[in-house]
CSV table of C-alpha atoms (C1' of nucleotides) and ligand atoms in Angstrom, one decimal:
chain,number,residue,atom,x,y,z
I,24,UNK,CA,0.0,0.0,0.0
I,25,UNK,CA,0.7,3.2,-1.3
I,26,UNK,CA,0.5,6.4,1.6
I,27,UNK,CA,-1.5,8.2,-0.7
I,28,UNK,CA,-4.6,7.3,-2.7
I,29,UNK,CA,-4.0,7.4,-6.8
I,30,UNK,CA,-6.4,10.0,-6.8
I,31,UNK,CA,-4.2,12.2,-4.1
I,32,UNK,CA,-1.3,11.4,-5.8
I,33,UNK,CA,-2.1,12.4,-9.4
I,34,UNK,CA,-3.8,15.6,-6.9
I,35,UNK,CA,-0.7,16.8,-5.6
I,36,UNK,CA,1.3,16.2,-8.3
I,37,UNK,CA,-0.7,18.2,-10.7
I,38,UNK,CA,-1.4,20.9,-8.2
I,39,UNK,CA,2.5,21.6,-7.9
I,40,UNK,CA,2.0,21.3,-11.5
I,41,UNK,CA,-0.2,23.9,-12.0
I,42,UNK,CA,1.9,25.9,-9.6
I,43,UNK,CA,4.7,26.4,-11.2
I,44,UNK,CA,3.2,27.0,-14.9
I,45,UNK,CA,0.8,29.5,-13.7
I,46,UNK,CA,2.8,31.8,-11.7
I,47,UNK,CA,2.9,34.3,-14.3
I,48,UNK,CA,-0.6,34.8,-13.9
I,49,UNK,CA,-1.3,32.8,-17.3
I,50,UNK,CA,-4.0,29.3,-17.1
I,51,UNK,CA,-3.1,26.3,-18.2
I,52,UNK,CA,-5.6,22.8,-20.1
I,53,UNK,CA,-5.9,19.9,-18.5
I,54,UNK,CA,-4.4,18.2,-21.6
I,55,UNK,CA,-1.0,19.9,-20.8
I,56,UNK,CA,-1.5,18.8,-17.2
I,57,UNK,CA,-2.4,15.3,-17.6
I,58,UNK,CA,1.0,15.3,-19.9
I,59,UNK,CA,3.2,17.3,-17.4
I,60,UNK,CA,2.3,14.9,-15.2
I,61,UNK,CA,1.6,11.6,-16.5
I,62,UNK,CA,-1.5,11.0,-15.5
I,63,UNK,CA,-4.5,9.5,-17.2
I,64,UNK,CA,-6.9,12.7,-18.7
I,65,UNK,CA,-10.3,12.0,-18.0
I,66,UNK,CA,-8.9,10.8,-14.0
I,67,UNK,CA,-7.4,13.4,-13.7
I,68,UNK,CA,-10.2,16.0,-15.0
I,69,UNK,CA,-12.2,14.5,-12.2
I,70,UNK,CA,-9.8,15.4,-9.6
I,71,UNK,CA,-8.9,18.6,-10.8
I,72,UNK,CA,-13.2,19.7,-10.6
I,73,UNK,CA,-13.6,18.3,-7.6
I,74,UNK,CA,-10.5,20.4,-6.3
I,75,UNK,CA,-11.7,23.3,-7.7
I,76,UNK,CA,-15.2,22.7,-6.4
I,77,UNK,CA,-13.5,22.2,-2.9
I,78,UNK,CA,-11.6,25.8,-3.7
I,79,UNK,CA,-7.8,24.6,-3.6
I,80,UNK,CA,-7.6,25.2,-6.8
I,81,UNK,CA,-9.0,27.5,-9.5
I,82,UNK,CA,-10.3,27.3,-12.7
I,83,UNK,CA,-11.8,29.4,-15.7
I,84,UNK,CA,-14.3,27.7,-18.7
I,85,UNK,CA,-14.3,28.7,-22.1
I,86,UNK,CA,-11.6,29.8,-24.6
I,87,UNK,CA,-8.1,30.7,-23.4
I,88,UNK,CA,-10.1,29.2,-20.2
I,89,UNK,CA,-8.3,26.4,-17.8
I,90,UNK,CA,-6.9,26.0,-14.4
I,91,UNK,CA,-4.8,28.3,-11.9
I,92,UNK,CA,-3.9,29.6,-8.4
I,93,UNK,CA,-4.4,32.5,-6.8
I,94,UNK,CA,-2.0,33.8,-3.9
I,95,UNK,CA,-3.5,32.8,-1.3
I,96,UNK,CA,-3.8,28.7,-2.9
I,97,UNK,CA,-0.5,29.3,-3.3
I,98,UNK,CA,-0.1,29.5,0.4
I,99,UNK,CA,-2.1,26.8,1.3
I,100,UNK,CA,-0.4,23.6,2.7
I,101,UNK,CA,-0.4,20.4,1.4
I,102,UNK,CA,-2.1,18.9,4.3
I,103,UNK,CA,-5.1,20.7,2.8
I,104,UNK,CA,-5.2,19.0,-0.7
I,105,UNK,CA,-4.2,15.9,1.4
I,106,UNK,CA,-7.7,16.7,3.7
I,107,UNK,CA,-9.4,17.2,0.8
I,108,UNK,CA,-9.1,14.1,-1.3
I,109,UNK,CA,-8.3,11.5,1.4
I,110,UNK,CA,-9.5,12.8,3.8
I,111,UNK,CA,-8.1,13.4,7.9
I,112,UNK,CA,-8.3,9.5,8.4
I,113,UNK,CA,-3.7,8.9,7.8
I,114,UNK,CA,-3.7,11.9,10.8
I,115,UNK,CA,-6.3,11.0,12.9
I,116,UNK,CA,-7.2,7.3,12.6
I,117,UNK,CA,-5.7,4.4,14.7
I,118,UNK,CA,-2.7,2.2,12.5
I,119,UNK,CA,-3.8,-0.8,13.3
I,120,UNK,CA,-7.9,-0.1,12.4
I,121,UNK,CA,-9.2,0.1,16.1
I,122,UNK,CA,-12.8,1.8,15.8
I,123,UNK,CA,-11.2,4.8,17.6
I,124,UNK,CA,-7.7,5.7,18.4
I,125,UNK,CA,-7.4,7.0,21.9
I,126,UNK,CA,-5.4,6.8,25.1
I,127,UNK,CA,-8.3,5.2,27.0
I,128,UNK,CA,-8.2,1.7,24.3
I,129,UNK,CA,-5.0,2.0,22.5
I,130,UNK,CA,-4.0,-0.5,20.4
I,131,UNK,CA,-0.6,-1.8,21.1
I,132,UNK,CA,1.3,0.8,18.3
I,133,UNK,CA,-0.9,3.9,19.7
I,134,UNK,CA,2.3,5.7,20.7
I,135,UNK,CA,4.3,5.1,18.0
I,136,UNK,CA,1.7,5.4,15.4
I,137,UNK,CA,0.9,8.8,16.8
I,138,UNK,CA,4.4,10.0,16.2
I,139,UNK,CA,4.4,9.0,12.9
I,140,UNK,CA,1.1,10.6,12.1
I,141,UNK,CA,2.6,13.6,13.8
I,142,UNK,CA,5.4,13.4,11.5
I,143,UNK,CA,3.2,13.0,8.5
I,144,UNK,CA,1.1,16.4,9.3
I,145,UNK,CA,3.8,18.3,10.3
I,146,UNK,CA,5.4,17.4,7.1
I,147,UNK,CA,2.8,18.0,4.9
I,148,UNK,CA,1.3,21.7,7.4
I,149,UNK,CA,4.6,23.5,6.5
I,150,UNK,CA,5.0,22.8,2.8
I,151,UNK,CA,2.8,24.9,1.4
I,152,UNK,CA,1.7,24.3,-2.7
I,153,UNK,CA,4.3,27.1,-4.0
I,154,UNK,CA,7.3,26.1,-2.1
I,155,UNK,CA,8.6,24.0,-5.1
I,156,UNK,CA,8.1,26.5,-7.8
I,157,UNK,CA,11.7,27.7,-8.5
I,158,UNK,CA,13.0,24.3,-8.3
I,159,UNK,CA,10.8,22.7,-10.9
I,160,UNK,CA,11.6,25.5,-12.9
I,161,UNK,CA,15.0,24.7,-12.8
I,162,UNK,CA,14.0,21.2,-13.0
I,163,UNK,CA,15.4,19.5,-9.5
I,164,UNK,CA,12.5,18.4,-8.9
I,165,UNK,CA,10.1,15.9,-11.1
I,166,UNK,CA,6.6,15.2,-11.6
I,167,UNK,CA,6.3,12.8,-13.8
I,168,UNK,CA,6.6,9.0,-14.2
W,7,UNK,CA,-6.3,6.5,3.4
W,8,UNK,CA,-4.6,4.5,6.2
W,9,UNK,CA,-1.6,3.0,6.5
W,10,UNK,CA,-2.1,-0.5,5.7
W,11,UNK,CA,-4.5,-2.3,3.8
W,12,UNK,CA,-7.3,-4.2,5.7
W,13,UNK,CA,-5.7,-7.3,5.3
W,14,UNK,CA,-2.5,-6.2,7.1
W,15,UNK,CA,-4.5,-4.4,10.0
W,16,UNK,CA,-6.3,-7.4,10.5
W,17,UNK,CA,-3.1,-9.5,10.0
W,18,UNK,CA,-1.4,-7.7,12.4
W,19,UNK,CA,-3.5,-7.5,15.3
W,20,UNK,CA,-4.6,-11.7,14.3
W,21,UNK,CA,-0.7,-12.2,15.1
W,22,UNK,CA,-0.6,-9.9,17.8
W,23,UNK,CA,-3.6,-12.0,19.6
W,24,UNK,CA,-2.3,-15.5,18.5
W,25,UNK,CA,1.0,-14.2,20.1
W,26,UNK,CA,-0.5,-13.6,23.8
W,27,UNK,CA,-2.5,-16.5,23.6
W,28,UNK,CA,-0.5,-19.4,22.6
W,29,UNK,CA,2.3,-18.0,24.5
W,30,UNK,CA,2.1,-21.0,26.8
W,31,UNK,CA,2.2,-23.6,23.7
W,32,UNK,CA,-1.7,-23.7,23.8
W,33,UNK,CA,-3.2,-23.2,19.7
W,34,UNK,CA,-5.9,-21.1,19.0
W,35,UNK,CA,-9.0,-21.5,16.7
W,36,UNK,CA,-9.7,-18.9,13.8
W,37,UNK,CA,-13.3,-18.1,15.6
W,38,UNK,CA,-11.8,-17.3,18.9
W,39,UNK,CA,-9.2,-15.2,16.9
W,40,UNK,CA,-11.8,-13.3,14.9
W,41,UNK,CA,-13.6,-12.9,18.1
W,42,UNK,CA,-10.9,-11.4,20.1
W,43,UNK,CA,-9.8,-9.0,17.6
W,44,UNK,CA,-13.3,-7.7,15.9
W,45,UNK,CA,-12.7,-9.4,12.4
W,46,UNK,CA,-14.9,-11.3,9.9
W,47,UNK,CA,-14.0,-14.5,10.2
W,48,UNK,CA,-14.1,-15.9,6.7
W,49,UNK,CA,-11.7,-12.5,5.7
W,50,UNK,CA,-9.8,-13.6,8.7
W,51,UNK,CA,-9.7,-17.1,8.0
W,52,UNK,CA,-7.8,-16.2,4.5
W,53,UNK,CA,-5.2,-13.8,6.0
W,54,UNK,CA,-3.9,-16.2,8.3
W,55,UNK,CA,-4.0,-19.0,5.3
W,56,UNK,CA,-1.6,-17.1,3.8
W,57,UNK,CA,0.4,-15.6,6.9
W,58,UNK,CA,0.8,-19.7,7.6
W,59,UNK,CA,1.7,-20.6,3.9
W,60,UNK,CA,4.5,-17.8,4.4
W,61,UNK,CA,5.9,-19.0,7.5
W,62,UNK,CA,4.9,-15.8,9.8
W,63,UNK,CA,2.3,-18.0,12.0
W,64,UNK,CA,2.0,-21.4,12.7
W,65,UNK,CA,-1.1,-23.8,12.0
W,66,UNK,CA,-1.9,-27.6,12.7
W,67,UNK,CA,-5.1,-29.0,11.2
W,68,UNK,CA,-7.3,-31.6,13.1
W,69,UNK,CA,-9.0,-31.5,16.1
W,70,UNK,CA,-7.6,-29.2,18.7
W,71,UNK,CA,-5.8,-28.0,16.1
W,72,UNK,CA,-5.3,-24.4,15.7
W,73,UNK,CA,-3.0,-21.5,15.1
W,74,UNK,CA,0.1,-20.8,17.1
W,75,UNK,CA,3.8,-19.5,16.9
W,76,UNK,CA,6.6,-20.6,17.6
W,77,UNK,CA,10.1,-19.4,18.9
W,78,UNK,CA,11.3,-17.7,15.9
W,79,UNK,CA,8.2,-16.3,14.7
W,80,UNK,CA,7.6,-14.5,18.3
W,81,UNK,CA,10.9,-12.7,17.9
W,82,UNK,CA,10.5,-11.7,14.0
W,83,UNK,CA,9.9,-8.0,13.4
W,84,UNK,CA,6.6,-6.8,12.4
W,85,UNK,CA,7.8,-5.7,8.9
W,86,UNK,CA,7.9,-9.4,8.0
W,87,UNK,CA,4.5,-9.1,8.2
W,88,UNK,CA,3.9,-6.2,6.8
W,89,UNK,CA,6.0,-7.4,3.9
W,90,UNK,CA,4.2,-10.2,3.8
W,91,UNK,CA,0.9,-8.7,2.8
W,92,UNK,CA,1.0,-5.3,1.7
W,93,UNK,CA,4.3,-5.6,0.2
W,94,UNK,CA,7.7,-3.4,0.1
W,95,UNK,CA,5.5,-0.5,-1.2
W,96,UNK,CA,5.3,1.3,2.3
W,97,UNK,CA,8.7,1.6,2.5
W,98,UNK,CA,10.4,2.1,-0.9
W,99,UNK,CA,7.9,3.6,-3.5
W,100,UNK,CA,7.4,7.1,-4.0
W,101,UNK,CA,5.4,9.4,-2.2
W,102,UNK,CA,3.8,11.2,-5.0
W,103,UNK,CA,3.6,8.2,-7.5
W,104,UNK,CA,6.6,8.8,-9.6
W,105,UNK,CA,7.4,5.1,-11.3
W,106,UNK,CA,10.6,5.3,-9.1
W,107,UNK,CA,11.6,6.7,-6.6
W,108,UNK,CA,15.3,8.2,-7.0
W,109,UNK,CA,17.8,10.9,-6.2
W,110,UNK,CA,18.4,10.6,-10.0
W,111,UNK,CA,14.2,11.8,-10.7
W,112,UNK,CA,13.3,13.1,-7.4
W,113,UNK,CA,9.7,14.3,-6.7
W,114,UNK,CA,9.8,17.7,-4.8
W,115,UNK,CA,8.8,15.6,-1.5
W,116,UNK,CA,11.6,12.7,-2.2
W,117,UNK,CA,13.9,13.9,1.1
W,118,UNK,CA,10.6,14.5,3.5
W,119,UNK,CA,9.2,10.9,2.0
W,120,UNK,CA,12.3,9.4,2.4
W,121,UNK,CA,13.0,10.3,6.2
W,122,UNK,CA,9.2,9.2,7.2
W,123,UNK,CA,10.0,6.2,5.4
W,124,UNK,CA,12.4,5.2,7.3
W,125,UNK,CA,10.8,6.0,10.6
W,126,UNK,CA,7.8,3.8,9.8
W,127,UNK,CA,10.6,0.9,8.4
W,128,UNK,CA,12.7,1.4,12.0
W,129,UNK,CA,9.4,1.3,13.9
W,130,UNK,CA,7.9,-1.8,12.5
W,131,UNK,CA,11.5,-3.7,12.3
W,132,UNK,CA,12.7,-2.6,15.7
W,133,UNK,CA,9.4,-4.3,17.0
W,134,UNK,CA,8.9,-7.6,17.4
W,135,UNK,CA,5.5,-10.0,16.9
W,136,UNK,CA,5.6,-11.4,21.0
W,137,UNK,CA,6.8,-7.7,22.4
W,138,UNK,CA,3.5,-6.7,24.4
W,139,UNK,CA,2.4,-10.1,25.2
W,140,UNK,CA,2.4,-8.8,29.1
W,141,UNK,CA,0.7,-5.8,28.5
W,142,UNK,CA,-1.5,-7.9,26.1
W,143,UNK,CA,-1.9,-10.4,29.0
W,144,UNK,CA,-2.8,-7.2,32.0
W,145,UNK,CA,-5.3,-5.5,29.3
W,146,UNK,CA,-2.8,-2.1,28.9
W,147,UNK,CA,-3.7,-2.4,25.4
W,148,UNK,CA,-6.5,-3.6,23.3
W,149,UNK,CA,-6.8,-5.7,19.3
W,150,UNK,CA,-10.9,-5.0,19.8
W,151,UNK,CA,-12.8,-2.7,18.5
D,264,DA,C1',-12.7,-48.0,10.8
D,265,DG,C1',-15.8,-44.3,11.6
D,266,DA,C1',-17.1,-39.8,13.5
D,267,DT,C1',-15.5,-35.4,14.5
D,268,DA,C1',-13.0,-31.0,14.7
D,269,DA,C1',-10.1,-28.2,12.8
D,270,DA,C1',-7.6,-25.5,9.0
D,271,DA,C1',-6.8,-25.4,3.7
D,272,DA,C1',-8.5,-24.5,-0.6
D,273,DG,C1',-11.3,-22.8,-4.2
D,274,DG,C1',-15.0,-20.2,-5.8
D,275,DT,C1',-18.4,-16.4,-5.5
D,276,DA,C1',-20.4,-11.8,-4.0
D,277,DT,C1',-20.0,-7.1,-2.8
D,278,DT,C1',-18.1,-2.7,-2.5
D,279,DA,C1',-14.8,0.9,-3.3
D,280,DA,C1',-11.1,2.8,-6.2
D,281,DT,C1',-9.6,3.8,-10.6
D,282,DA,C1',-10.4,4.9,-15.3
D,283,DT,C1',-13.2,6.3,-19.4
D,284,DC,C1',-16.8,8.3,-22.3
D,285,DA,C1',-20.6,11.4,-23.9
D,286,DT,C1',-23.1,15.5,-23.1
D,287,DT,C1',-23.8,20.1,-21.3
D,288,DT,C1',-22.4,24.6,-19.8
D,289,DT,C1',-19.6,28.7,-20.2
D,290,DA,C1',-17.1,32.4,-22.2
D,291,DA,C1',-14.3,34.2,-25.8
D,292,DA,C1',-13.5,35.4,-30.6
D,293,DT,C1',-15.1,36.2,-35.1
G,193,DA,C1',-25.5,35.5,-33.5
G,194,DT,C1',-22.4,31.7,-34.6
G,195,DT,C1',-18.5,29.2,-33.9
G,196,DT,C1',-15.1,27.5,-30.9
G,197,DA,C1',-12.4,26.1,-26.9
G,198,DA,C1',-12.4,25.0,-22.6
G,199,DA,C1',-14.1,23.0,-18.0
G,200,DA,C1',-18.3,20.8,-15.6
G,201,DT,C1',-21.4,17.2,-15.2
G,202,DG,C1',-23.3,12.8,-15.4
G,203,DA,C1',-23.1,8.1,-16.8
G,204,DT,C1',-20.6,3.9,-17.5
G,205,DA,C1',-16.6,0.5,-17.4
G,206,DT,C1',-12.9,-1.9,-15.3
G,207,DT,C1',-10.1,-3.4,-11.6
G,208,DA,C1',-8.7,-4.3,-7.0
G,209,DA,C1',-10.0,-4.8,-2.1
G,210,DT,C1',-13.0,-6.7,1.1
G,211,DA,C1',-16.1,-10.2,2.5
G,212,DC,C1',-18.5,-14.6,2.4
G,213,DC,C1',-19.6,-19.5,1.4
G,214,DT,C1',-18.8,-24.4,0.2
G,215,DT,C1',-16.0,-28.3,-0.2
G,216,DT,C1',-11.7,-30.8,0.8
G,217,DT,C1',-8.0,-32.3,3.4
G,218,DT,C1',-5.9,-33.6,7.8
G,219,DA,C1',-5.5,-35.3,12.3
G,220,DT,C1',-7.6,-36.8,16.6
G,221,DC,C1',-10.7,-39.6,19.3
G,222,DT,C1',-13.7,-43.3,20.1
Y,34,FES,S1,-5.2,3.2,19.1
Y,34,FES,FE1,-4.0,2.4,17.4
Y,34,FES,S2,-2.9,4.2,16.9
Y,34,FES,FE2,-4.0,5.0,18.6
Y,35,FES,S1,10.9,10.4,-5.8
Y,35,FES,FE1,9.1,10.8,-4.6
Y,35,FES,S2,9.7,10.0,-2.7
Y,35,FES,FE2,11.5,9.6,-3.8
DNA sequence: AGATAAAAAGGTATTAATATCATTTTAAAT
DNA sequence: ATTTAAAATGATATTAATACCTTTTTATCT
């Protein structure tokens, strides 16, 4: 098992995506998305809707229409598209699958799971969607395959 | 998304159980199992098939047969189990999907991924299948529920 | 030997995740 | 106004994960 979900994968990926060609104010077609990032179209239009739906994302129909990000999605954290898509369930729920995680039944991993979830959020709360920009840019940093 | 697939939560906690309860040579039937550890027991039943054809648990068919462990498998690490059923995914693939996961193609999370990687691999290989028997055994920590 | 209790094996059913397709709405350009 | 380019919507298809059921094999006990 994967930590993320396909569907938060191809998410993240394209939002950096997006990111990074859009931070001259232009908007950018879900065709040249799905390339940049190699993802399959039509998945990935779904994603990209419900995101923009959901408001981490933005978007614009018609000619010379397509997706963007305004400043302040630029400064949203990762956890947030994370929240979004997957949902809160790899922060909050217990490792092991108990009903609830908590100190009062705590499966045998509570302790260490929770540190690890920490880890996870804390990760994810301070990276926020433009940190990579310059660096895929300059392409450090991949996206795709 | 959580951690680990179904399968491996349930697989886990099954061994945990089995663990604590055959830890005086006693073997345990798959309907107390699935009992003690809030399971379907058909779903249950497979898991520990193949935990058994893998050599992580031990099983004897027959009449008072049952599951159990044995010496070496109460000191394996709980990656082996893990590996067993969810595969090396956890703890090698990418974060973000990329095909590989590299220094050579890095995704703009590679070094984050990479360090809580390996702090979920330490975790789950520094721990071993019979480590909480006793607090299994004084009810410190729960597999129910 | 026959009856019984247990896991193993194999097959089926259901549900959720992933992927695709066809149609509709929107806005721009002519 | 008409055409066109784009995302939005809604419907469908495929695959994988989860769950369940039936039959077979194995070992024990009488
Ligand atoms: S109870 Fe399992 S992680 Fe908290
Ligand atoms: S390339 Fe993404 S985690 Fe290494």
């Amino acid at each position: 098992m994967a930590i993320f979900s396909k569907t938060c994968e191809y998410g993240i990926r394209a939002v950096f995506f997006i990111a990074h060609k859009t931070a001259n104010g232009n908007r950018i077609g879900i065709k040249e998305i799905a390339n940049g990032i190699s993802s399959p179209e039509p998945f990935l239009a779904k994603i990209l809707q419900d995101l923009s739906r959901k408001g981490i994302i933005q978007s614009f129909k018609g000619p010379h229409g397509g997706f963007y990000l305004d400043e302040s999605s630029l400064s949203r954290p990762l956890s947030d598209i994370v929240e979004a898509v997957d949902g809160d369930s790899l922060f909050k729920d217990c490792g092991l699958g108990l009903k609830a995680c908590s100190e009062i039944n705590p499966c045998p991993l509570h302790n260490q799971f929770k540190e690890i979830r920490n880890n996870i959020y804390k990760m994810l709360n301070s990276t926020t969607i433009g940190a990579f920009n310059n660096e895929l840019l300059t392409g450090i940093f991949s996206l795709k395959k």
